[in-house]
Amino acid sequence: MQTRLSHFIAGESGIWRIRDMKVVSGDGLPTAAYLDIRPTPADTEATWTLRGVKSNDRYTTRTEKSMLQATQEGLGRPEATLAALIPIKKNDAWWLLTQDERREIFEERSNHTTIGLRYLPAIARSLFHCRDLGLPEAFDFLTWFEFAPQHEADFNHLLSELRASPEWEFVEREVDIRLER
Amino acid sequence: MQTRLSHFIAGESGIWRIRDMKVVSGDGLPTAAYLDIRPTPADTEATWTLRGVKSNDRYTTRTEKSMLQATQEGLGRPEATLAALIPIKKNDAWWLLTQDERREIFEERSNHTTIGLRYLPAIARSLFHCRDLGLPEAFDFLTWFEFAPQHEADFNHLLSELRASPEWEFVEREVDIRLER
């Protein structure tokens, strides 16, 4: 059985150079120079490690998924030399909502998938879940994005749209980490 | 931060005596005499340990949750001396479905919550998630039920109804463990 777990390891070496780290809300993370992504934990001491699992869709409908699959591109494109790691923690009020209430805020009121679709295929994205790893984790999700330098302004605009949405009223911790390969 | 993780530890001692263990589908589990439920792993070697986290609702709507909350009772009632631990693994086909497709099978076609509601408050229930613990686990969920001896036949009927539903076509491993306090 293959693990769906990834470790985002910040420290003195790694494939990705950390260009910038900005606290959007809540506590930040210690400064580090490089980041590696691996299925296993760091061999040596890391500045910090964030863990997350790829999992099943939580809100996406089949119609939305078909639209995403028709236009999205995968990670690792040679031209996508920039990346962003954005760990997010939502508050207790969010997690106490029922599924229909969370879906309504996520899509019907915040257009999360609809907004994301407009930036495809330029922005490639992958989502990792931390909330149910068993031990208390600092974040609920890790979002990872890859794009070419000419799409960085588009990516910033995508984030502005999402951060202005009703869904983001439930975000209590968010760090915006920018990287370059 | 309090852990939402529970360990179901089977071995030579424990609060719950294992009366019976039946394989419903897939592989079984080694025979054991007792079971304990603890936030931390076993101090000594266990026959087997299953782990799971309490998490947010996955399919329940606010209307359904209000009905559940109006009638359900909690675990640990003195008269509820019988229990069942039913670990379940669903197949890849289930996990590749989108949220709307899983919800439709779970409730609109299988009446999972509607069936459960009919057995309240006699049967108390708690759900633990294993699928996103990070490492490959043997099951996706652990369901735990408590009831008084006079409701055991009702509980068996509840299980028959659920196992005959379209949702159960996606269950690839299920073990039915009966216990007594």
Coordinates of C-alpha atoms in Angstrom, one line a residue:
Chain A
M1 CA 0.0 0.0 0.0
Q2 CA 1.5 3.3 -1.1
T3 CA 1.6 6.1 1.4
R4 CA -0.4 9.3 0.6
L5 CA 1.7 11.2 3.1
S6 CA 4.1 14.0 2.2
H7 CA 6.6 15.9 4.4
F8 CA 7.4 19.5 3.6
I9 CA 10.8 19.9 5.2
A10 CA 12.3 23.4 5.6
G11 CA 16.0 23.7 6.4
E12 CA 19.5 24.4 5.0
S13 CA 19.1 22.4 1.8
G14 CA 16.4 21.4 -0.6
I15 CA 15.2 21.5 -4.2
W16 CA 13.1 24.6 -3.6
R17 CA 14.7 27.9 -2.4
I18 CA 12.4 29.9 -0.1
R19 CA 12.2 33.4 -1.6
D20 CA 9.7 34.9 0.8
M21 CA 7.5 34.0 3.8
K22 CA 4.6 36.2 4.8
V23 CA 2.2 35.7 7.7
V24 CA -1.4 36.3 6.5
S25 CA -3.1 35.5 9.8
G26 CA -2.1 33.9 13.2
D27 CA 1.4 32.8 14.0
G28 CA 4.2 32.5 11.4
L29 CA 6.8 29.9 10.9
P30 CA 10.6 30.1 11.6
T31 CA 12.7 31.4 8.7
A32 CA 14.4 28.8 6.5
A33 CA 16.4 28.9 3.3
Y34 CA 15.2 25.8 1.4
L35 CA 12.4 23.3 1.2
D36 CA 12.2 19.6 0.2
I37 CA 9.0 17.5 -0.2
R38 CA 9.4 13.8 0.6
P39 CA 7.3 10.8 1.6
T40 CA 9.4 10.3 4.7
P41 CA 10.5 12.6 7.6
A42 CA 13.8 14.4 7.5
D43 CA 17.0 12.4 8.2
T44 CA 18.6 15.3 10.0
E45 CA 17.1 18.1 12.1
A46 CA 14.8 20.4 10.1
T47 CA 13.9 24.0 10.8
W48 CA 10.3 22.9 10.5
T49 CA 8.3 20.0 9.0
L50 CA 4.7 20.1 7.9
R51 CA 2.9 16.9 7.0
G52 CA -0.2 16.2 5.0
V53 CA -2.0 13.4 3.1
K54 CA -3.6 13.5 -0.3
S55 CA -7.2 12.4 0.2
N56 CA -10.6 12.2 -1.4
D57 CA -12.5 15.3 -2.6
R58 CA -14.4 17.0 0.2
Y59 CA -16.7 19.5 -1.6
T60 CA -16.2 19.0 -5.4
T61 CA -19.1 17.7 -7.4
R62 CA -18.7 15.5 -10.5
T63 CA -19.6 18.5 -12.8
E64 CA -16.9 20.6 -11.2
K65 CA -14.4 17.8 -11.2
S66 CA -15.0 17.2 -14.9
M67 CA -14.3 20.9 -15.6
L68 CA -11.2 20.8 -13.5
Q69 CA -9.9 17.6 -15.1
A70 CA -10.5 19.0 -18.6
T71 CA -8.2 22.0 -18.0
Q72 CA -5.8 21.5 -15.1
E73 CA -2.2 20.5 -15.6
G74 CA 0.0 18.4 -13.3
L75 CA 2.9 19.4 -11.0
G76 CA 6.5 19.3 -12.2
R77 CA 6.1 21.2 -15.5
P78 CA 9.6 22.4 -16.6
E79 CA 8.4 26.0 -17.1
A80 CA 6.7 26.1 -13.6
T81 CA 9.8 27.2 -11.7
L82 CA 7.9 29.1 -9.0
A83 CA 5.8 27.6 -6.3
A84 CA 3.8 28.6 -3.2
L85 CA 3.2 26.6 0.0
I86 CA 0.2 28.0 1.9
P87 CA -0.6 26.1 5.1
I88 CA -4.1 27.0 6.5
K89 CA -5.9 26.4 9.7
K90 CA -9.6 27.0 10.0
N91 CA -11.4 27.8 13.2
D92 CA -13.6 25.6 15.4
A93 CA -16.8 27.4 14.0
W94 CA -15.9 26.0 10.5
W95 CA -15.4 22.4 11.8
L96 CA -18.7 22.5 13.7
L97 CA -20.7 23.3 10.6
T98 CA -22.4 20.4 8.9
Q99 CA -21.4 19.3 5.4
D100 CA -24.1 21.2 3.6
E101 CA -23.3 24.4 5.5
R102 CA -19.6 24.1 4.7
R103 CA -20.3 23.3 1.0
E104 CA -22.6 26.4 0.8
I105 CA -19.9 28.7 2.1
F106 CA -17.1 27.1 0.1
E107 CA -18.8 27.2 -3.3
E108 CA -22.3 28.8 -3.4
R109 CA -21.1 31.9 -1.4
S110 CA -17.3 31.9 -2.0
N111 CA -17.0 30.3 -5.5
H112 CA -13.8 28.6 -4.4
T113 CA -13.7 26.1 -7.3
T114 CA -15.2 28.6 -9.8
I115 CA -12.4 31.1 -9.0
G116 CA -9.7 28.4 -9.2
L117 CA -11.0 27.2 -12.6
R118 CA -10.4 30.7 -14.1
Y119 CA -6.6 30.3 -13.4
L120 CA -6.2 27.0 -15.1
P121 CA -4.1 25.6 -16.6
A122 CA -1.5 28.2 -15.6
I123 CA -1.7 27.5 -11.9
A124 CA -1.2 23.8 -10.9
R125 CA -2.4 22.9 -7.5
S126 CA -2.3 20.0 -5.0
L127 CA -4.0 19.8 -1.6
F128 CA -2.8 17.9 1.5
H129 CA -4.9 17.3 4.6
C130 CA -3.4 17.5 8.1
R131 CA -6.4 17.7 10.4
D132 CA -7.0 14.0 10.8
L133 CA -3.4 12.8 11.1
G134 CA -4.2 11.8 14.6
L135 CA -1.9 14.1 16.6
P136 CA -2.7 17.8 16.9
E137 CA -1.1 19.5 13.9
A138 CA -0.4 23.3 13.5
F139 CA -2.5 23.5 10.3
D140 CA -5.6 21.8 8.7
F141 CA -4.4 21.8 5.1
L142 CA -1.3 22.4 3.1
T143 CA -1.9 23.9 -0.4
W144 CA 0.9 23.7 -2.9
F145 CA 0.9 25.6 -6.2
E146 CA 3.3 25.6 -9.2
F147 CA 3.4 28.2 -12.0
A148 CA 5.7 29.9 -14.5
P149 CA 7.2 33.3 -13.5
Q150 CA 4.9 35.1 -16.1
H151 CA 1.9 33.9 -14.1
E152 CA 2.9 35.1 -10.7
A153 CA 0.7 38.2 -10.9
D154 CA -2.3 36.0 -11.8
F155 CA -1.5 33.8 -8.8
N156 CA -1.5 36.8 -6.5
H157 CA -4.8 37.8 -7.9
L158 CA -6.3 34.4 -7.4
L159 CA -5.2 34.6 -3.7
S160 CA -6.7 38.0 -3.3
E161 CA -10.1 36.8 -4.6
L162 CA -10.1 33.8 -2.3
R163 CA -9.0 35.8 0.7
A164 CA -11.8 38.3 0.2
S165 CA -14.4 35.5 0.2
P166 CA -16.8 34.5 3.1
E167 CA -14.9 31.2 3.4
W168 CA -11.8 33.1 4.6
E169 CA -13.6 34.5 7.6
F170 CA -13.1 31.0 9.0
V171 CA -9.3 31.0 8.5
E172 CA -7.5 31.6 11.7
R173 CA -3.9 30.8 10.6
E174 CA -2.3 31.2 7.2
V175 CA 1.3 31.6 6.0
D176 CA 2.2 32.4 2.4
I177 CA 5.6 30.8 1.5
R178 CA 7.0 31.5 -2.0
L179 CA 9.6 29.3 -3.5
E180 CA 11.8 29.0 -6.6
R181 CA 13.2 25.9 -8.2
Chain B
M1 CA -4.8 21.0 22.2
Q2 CA -6.6 17.8 23.1
T3 CA -6.1 14.7 20.9
R4 CA -9.1 13.4 19.0
L5 CA -7.3 10.1 18.6
S6 CA -8.4 6.8 20.2
H7 CA -6.7 3.4 20.3
F8 CA -8.8 0.3 20.4
I9 CA -6.4 -2.2 22.0
A10 CA -7.2 -5.9 22.0
G11 CA -5.3 -8.3 24.3
E12 CA -5.4 -10.2 27.6
S13 CA -7.0 -7.4 29.6
G14 CA -9.4 -4.6 29.3
I15 CA -12.8 -3.1 30.4
W16 CA -14.6 -4.8 27.5
R17 CA -14.7 -8.6 27.2
I18 CA -14.9 -9.7 23.6
R19 CA -17.9 -12.1 23.3
D20 CA -17.7 -12.8 19.5
M21 CA -15.9 -11.7 16.4
K22 CA -17.3 -12.4 13.0
V23 CA -15.8 -11.6 9.6
V24 CA -18.4 -9.9 7.4
S25 CA -16.1 -9.3 4.4
G26 CA -12.4 -9.4 3.6
D27 CA -9.7 -10.5 6.2
G28 CA -10.6 -11.0 9.9
L29 CA -8.5 -10.0 12.9
P30 CA -6.6 -12.2 15.4
T31 CA -8.7 -13.6 18.3
A32 CA -8.4 -11.7 21.6
A33 CA -10.2 -11.8 24.9
Y34 CA -10.5 -8.2 26.0
L35 CA -10.5 -4.7 24.6
D36 CA -9.6 -1.3 26.0
I37 CA -10.1 2.2 24.5
R38 CA -7.4 4.7 25.3
P39 CA -6.1 8.0 23.9
T40 CA -2.5 6.6 23.9
P41 CA -1.1 3.3 22.5
A42 CA -0.7 0.2 24.6
D43 CA 2.1 0.1 27.2
T44 CA 2.6 -3.6 26.6
E45 CA 2.3 -5.7 23.4
A46 CA -1.3 -5.9 22.2
T47 CA -2.9 -8.7 20.1
W48 CA -4.0 -5.8 17.7
T49 CA -4.5 -2.1 17.9
L50 CA -6.8 -0.1 15.7
R51 CA -6.6 3.7 15.7
G52 CA -9.0 6.4 14.7
V53 CA -9.8 10.1 15.1
K54 CA -13.1 11.8 15.8
S55 CA -13.6 14.4 13.1
N56 CA -16.1 16.7 11.4
D57 CA -19.3 15.4 9.8
R58 CA -18.8 14.2 6.2
Y59 CA -22.3 13.8 4.9
T60 CA -24.7 15.0 7.6
T61 CA -26.9 18.0 6.8
R62 CA -28.0 20.5 9.5
T63 CA -31.6 19.2 9.3
E64 CA -30.3 15.6 9.8
K65 CA -27.9 16.7 12.6
S66 CA -30.7 18.5 14.5
M67 CA -32.8 15.3 14.3
L68 CA -29.9 13.2 15.6
Q69 CA -29.1 15.6 18.4
A70 CA -32.7 15.7 19.5
T71 CA -32.9 12.0 20.1
Q72 CA -29.4 10.4 20.5
E73 CA -27.8 9.6 23.8
G74 CA -24.2 9.5 24.7
L75 CA -21.8 6.6 25.3
G76 CA -21.2 5.3 28.8
R77 CA -24.9 4.8 30.0
P78 CA -24.9 2.3 32.9
E79 CA -27.6 0.1 31.3
A80 CA -25.6 -0.1 28.0
T81 CA -23.5 -3.1 29.0
L82 CA -23.1 -4.4 25.4
A83 CA -21.0 -2.9 22.6
A84 CA -20.0 -3.5 19.1
L85 CA -16.8 -2.4 17.3
I86 CA -17.2 -2.6 13.6
P87 CA -14.1 -1.6 11.6
I88 CA -14.9 -0.9 7.9
K89 CA -12.8 -0.4 4.7
K90 CA -14.4 0.9 1.6
N91 CA -12.9 0.2 -1.9
D92 CA -11.1 2.5 -4.2
A93 CA -14.2 3.0 -6.3
W94 CA -15.9 4.7 -3.3
W95 CA -13.0 7.0 -2.7
L96 CA -12.8 8.1 -6.3
L97 CA -16.4 9.3 -6.2
T98 CA -17.0 13.0 -5.8
Q99 CA -18.7 14.4 -2.7
D100 CA -22.1 14.7 -4.3
E101 CA -21.9 11.1 -5.6
R102 CA -20.9 9.7 -2.2
R103 CA -23.6 11.7 -0.5
E104 CA -26.2 10.4 -2.9
I105 CA -25.3 6.8 -2.3
F106 CA -24.9 7.3 1.4
E107 CA -28.3 9.0 2.1
E108 CA -30.6 9.4 -1.0
R109 CA -30.1 5.8 -2.1
S110 CA -29.1 4.0 1.1
N111 CA -30.9 6.1 3.8
H112 CA -27.9 5.6 6.2
T113 CA -28.9 8.4 8.6
T114 CA -32.6 7.8 8.2
I115 CA -32.1 4.1 9.2
G116 CA -29.9 5.1 12.1
L117 CA -32.4 7.6 13.4
R118 CA -35.0 4.9 13.8
Y119 CA -32.8 3.1 16.4
L120 CA -32.3 6.1 18.6
P121 CA -31.9 6.6 21.5
A122 CA -31.5 2.8 22.2
I123 CA -28.3 2.5 20.1
A124 CA -25.5 5.0 20.9
R125 CA -22.9 5.5 18.3
S126 CA -19.5 7.0 17.7
L127 CA -17.4 7.2 14.5
F128 CA -13.6 7.3 14.3
H129 CA -11.8 8.0 11.0
C130 CA -8.6 6.1 10.1
R131 CA -8.1 6.8 6.4
D132 CA -6.2 10.0 6.7
L133 CA -3.9 9.1 9.7
G134 CA -1.0 9.4 7.3
L135 CA 0.3 5.8 7.3
P136 CA -1.7 3.1 5.5
E137 CA -4.2 1.7 8.0
A138 CA -6.1 -1.6 7.7
F139 CA -9.5 0.2 7.8
D140 CA -11.1 3.5 6.8
F141 CA -13.4 3.9 9.8
L142 CA -14.1 2.3 13.2
T143 CA -17.7 2.4 14.3
W144 CA -18.5 1.9 18.0
F145 CA -22.0 1.2 19.3
E146 CA -23.3 0.8 22.9
F147 CA -26.7 -0.6 23.9
A148 CA -28.6 -2.5 26.6
P149 CA -29.0 -6.3 26.3
Q150 CA -32.7 -5.9 25.5
H151 CA -31.8 -3.9 22.3
E152 CA -29.4 -6.4 20.8
A153 CA -31.9 -7.8 18.4
D154 CA -32.7 -4.2 17.3
F155 CA -29.0 -3.6 16.7
N156 CA -28.7 -6.7 14.6
H157 CA -31.7 -5.5 12.5
L158 CA -30.0 -2.1 12.1
L159 CA -26.9 -3.8 10.7
S160 CA -29.0 -6.0 8.4
E161 CA -30.6 -2.9 6.9
L162 CA -27.4 -1.1 6.4
R163 CA -25.6 -4.1 4.9
A164 CA -28.4 -4.6 2.4
S165 CA -28.0 -1.0 1.2
P166 CA -26.2 0.2 -2.0
E167 CA -23.6 1.9 0.1
W168 CA -22.4 -1.6 1.3
E169 CA -21.5 -2.6 -2.3
F170 CA -18.4 -0.4 -1.7
V171 CA -17.4 -2.1 1.6
E172 CA -14.4 -4.5 1.0
R173 CA -13.5 -5.3 4.5
E174 CA -15.7 -5.5 7.6
V175 CA -15.3 -7.2 11.0
D176 CA -18.2 -7.4 13.5
I177 CA -16.8 -7.5 17.1
R178 CA -19.3 -7.9 20.0
L179 CA -18.3 -6.9 23.5
E180 CA -19.7 -6.9 27.0
R181 CA -18.7 -4.6 29.9

